[in-house]
Every structure is written in C-alpha cells, then in structure tokens.
Coordinates of C-alpha atoms in Angstrom, one line a residue:
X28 CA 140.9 168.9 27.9
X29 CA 142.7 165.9 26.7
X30 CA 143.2 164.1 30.1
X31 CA 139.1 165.2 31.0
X32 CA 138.4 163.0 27.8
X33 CA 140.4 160.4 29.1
X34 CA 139.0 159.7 31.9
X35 CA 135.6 160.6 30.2
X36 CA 136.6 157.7 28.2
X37 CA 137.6 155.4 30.7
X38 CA 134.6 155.6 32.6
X39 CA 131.8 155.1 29.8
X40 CA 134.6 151.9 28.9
X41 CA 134.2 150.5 32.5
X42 CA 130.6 151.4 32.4
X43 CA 130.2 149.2 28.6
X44 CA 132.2 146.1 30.6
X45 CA 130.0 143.4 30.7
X46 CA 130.7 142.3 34.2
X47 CA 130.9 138.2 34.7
X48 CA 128.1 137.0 36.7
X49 CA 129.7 135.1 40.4
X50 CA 127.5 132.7 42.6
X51 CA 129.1 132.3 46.1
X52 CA 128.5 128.4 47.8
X53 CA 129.6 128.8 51.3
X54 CA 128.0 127.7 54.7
X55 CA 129.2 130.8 56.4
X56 CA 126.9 134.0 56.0
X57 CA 129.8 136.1 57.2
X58 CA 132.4 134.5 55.1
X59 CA 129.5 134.9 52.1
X60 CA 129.3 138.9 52.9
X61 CA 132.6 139.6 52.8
X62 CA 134.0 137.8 50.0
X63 CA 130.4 139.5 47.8
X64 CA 131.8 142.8 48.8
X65 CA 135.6 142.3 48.0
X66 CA 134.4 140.9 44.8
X67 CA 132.1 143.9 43.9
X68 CA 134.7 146.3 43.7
X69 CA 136.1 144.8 41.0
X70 CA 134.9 146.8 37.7
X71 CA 134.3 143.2 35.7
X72 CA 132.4 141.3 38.5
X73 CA 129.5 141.1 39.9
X74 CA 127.9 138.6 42.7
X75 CA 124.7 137.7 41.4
X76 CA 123.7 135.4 44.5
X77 CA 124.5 133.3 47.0
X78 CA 124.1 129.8 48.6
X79 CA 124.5 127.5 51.4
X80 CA 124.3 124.4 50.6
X81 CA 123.9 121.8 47.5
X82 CA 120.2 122.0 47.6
X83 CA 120.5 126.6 47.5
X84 CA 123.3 126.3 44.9
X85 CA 121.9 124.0 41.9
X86 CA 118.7 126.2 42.2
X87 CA 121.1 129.3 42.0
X88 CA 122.6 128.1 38.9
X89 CA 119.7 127.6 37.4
X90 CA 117.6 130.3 38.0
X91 CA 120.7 133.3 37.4
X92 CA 122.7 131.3 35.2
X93 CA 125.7 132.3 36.6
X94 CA 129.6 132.9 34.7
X95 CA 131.4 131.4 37.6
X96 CA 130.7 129.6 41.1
X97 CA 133.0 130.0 44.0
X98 CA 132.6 126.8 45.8
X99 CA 133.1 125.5 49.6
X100 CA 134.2 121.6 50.0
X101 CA 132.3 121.8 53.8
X102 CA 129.0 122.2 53.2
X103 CA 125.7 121.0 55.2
X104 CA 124.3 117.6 53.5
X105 CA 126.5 116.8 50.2
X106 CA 129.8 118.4 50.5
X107 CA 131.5 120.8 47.7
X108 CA 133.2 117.5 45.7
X109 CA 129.9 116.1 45.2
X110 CA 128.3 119.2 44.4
X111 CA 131.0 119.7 41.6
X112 CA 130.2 116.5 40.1
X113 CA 126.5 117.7 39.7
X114 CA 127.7 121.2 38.5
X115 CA 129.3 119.2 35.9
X116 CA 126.8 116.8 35.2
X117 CA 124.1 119.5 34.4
X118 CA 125.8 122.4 33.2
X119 CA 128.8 121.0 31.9
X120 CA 131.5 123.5 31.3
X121 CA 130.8 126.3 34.2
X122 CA 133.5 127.2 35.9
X123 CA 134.3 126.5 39.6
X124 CA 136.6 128.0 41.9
X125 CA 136.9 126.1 45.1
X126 CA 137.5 128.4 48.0
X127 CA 138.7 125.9 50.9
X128 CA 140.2 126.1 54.7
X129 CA 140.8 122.6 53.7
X130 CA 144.5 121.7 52.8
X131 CA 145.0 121.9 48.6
X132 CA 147.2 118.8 48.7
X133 CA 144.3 116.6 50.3
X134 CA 141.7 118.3 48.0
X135 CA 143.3 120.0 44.9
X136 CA 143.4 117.0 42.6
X137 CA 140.5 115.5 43.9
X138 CA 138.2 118.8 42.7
X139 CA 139.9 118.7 39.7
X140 CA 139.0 115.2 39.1
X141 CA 135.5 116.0 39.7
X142 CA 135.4 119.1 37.3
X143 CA 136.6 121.9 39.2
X144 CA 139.0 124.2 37.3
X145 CA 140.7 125.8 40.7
X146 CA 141.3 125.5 44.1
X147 CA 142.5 128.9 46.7
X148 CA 143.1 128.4 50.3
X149 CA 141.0 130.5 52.6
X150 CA 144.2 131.6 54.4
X151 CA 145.6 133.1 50.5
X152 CA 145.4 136.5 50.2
X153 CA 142.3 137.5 49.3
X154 CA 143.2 138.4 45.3
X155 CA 144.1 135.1 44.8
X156 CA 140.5 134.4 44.4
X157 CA 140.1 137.4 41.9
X158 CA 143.3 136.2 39.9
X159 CA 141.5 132.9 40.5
X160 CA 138.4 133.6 38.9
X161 CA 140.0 135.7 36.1
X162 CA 141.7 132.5 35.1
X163 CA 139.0 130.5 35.1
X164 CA 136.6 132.6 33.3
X165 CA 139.5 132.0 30.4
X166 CA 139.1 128.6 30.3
X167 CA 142.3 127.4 32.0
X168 CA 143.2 125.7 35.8
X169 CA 144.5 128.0 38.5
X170 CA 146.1 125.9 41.6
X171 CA 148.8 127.6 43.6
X172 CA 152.8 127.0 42.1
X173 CA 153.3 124.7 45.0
X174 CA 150.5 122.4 43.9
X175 CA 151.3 122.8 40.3
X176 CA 154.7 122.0 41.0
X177 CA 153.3 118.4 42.6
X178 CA 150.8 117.4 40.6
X179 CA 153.6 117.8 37.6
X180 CA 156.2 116.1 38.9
X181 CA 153.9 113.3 40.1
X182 CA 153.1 113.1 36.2
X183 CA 156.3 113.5 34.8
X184 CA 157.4 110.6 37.8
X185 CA 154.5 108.4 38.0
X186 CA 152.6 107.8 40.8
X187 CA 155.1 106.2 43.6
X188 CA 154.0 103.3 45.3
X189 CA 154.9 104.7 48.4
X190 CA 151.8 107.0 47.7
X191 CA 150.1 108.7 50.8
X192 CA 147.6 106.8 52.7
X193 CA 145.4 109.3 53.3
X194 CA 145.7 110.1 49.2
X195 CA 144.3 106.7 48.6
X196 CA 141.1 107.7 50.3
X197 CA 138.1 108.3 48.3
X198 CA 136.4 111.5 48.3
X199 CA 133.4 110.1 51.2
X200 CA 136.2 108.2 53.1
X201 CA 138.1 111.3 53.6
X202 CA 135.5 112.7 54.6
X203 CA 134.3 110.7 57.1
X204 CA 137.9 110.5 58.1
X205 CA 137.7 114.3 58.9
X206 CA 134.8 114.3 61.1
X207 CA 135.9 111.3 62.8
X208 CA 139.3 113.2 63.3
X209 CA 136.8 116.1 64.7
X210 CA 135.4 113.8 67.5
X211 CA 132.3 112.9 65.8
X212 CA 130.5 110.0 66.6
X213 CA 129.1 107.3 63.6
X214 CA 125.7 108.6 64.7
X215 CA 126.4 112.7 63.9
X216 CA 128.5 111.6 61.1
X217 CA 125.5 109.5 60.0
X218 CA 122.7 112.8 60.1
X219 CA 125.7 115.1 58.7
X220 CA 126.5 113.3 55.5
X221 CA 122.8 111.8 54.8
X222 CA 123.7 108.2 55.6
X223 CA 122.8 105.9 57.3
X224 CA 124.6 104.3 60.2
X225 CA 125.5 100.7 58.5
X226 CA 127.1 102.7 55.8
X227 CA 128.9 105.0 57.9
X228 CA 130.3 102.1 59.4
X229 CA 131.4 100.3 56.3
X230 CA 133.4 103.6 55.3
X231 CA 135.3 103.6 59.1
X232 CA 136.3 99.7 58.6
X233 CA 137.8 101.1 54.9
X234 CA 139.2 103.6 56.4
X235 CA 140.6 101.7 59.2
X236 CA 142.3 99.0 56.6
X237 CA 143.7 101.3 53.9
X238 CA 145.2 103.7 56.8
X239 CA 146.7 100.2 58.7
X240 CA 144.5 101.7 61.5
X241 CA 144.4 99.3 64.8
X242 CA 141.5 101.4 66.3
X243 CA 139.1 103.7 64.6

C-alpha cells in the first residue's frame, strides 16, 4: 500500500509541474522535430512552437510568450546574433540558449555579448541542451568548462594583444567571412544577408585588412 501511494503521489506531483514553455529557432525542419521530441519527454518541458527564421520567431514570442528560446546562429535573412539583440531589445530578460554547429570559441562570447545566456554545440550530447536550458531558466550562463575556462582566464589575464584575427571580426564580418569561406560569391552573399552589394563589398575589404588578407 505504501509504495502504491508513492507512486500515486509522484504522479499527481509530475502532473501539478508547471512545465516551462520552449520555442525552437532553427532552419532545419528535421533538426526542429527531433530536438521538440527529445525535449517533450522531459516531465518540466514543453515545446510550445517553433520557427525558422527571425521574421517566424519574434512573432512566436509574441503570440505564446514563451519561458525559454533555443536559438540557431544560421538562419535565412538576419542570422541568430542579430536576432538575440532584438530578443533582448523587446523582451528583455528571456532566456536564450544558442544551439550551434558553429564553433563556441568563434560565437560563445559574441551571443553572450548580445544577450544570450548559453551556447551548446550541435555535436554535444543531446542533454547538454536540457542541463542547458535548466540553467538558464535559473537565471545563470551555461557555456561548456572549456569555454568557461577561456573566457576566465582571458579576464583574470586581459585581453593579449596577440588576440585572434578572426576574434577581432564583428559579428556581420564573420559572417560574411564564413560564406565567403563557403564559396559564395558577393552577389549570393548580398540576397543571403539582405544587403546590398556595395555593402557586401565594404565588409570583404574589412575583412581583407584586419585578417592581413592579400586576396579575398
């Protein structure tokens, strides 16, 4: 009788949770699916919608008024650092977890900059993200030990002046810098990012003097 009433108990307790509400910003249908389901099982979570780009996801957190977001940095039109800044801008303190293929020490303490308060690799193990969110939802910054670990000694240290090229970069010149990396031309970076041309241009000859770049 006693353990019956303990799981009795358990299960009207799981049932009173008030789950926290999760949007999902990713570009990837597939990727979107799988991480809603993974997160579903969890007894305090639930996805309340999803989106695909900047445009989907402001109207998302709007309309459901999620807990958390789940972010992607490559998105169609303005990618996931700009989109922080308007998370920010409009809703404040909501939490956002950037979920990235994109390497955490190009990205990590640029997000955070902007207002994130985490960043997990795609390749992580998948309850990362939950441990992630969890953290988050508390109010405090999840990044992996090995980016903690930078980011506090280059405060403890200062920043060298032998500081990474790339890191000196700002969040559209890396960004160009990636697709140009991906064989893009200035015209298809132009219609990816929303620019124009001219201004695509200006970021490649910034790009070409800050990296010491002979040809770009």
């Amino acid at each position: 009788m006693g353990k019956k009433s303990e799981k009795k108990n358990s299960r009207e307790n799981s049932l009173t949770i008030q789950k926290k509400q999760i949007l999902i910003v990713d570009d990837h249908p597939l990727y979107r699916k799988g991480l809603t389901e993974y997160i579903n099982e969890e007894h305090d979570f639930n996805v309340c919608g999803e989106a695909s780009d900047s445009t989907e996801a402001m109207e998302a957190i709007k309309n459901l008024k999620p807990d958390a977001v789940t972010l992607d940095i490559s998105l169609q039109g303005p990618n996931g650092v700009d989109v922080v800044k308007s998370i920010k801008a409009r809703y404040g303190e909501l939490p956002v977890l950037i979920v990235s293929m994109h390497d955490e020490s190009l990205y990590a303490e640029r997000v955070l900059r902007a207002g994130a308060k985490g960043y997990v690799m795609k390749s992580e193990a998948a309850d990362k993200i939950l441990t992630a969110l969890r953290r988050i939802l508390k109010g405090q910054i999840y990044l992996s030990e090995s980016m903690t670990d930078k980011m506090l000694e280059k405060q403890v240290r200062g920043i060298p002046k032998d500081v990474s090229s790339v890191e000196s970069l700002s969040d559209r010149e890396l960004e160009v810098f990636q697709l140009i990396g991906q064989g893009e031309t200035t015209n298809n970076i132009a219609k990816k990012l929303h620019l124009s041309v001219k201004t695509v241009e200006t970021y490649r000859a910034n790009i070409k003097n800050k990296l010491n770049l002979s040809n770009s």
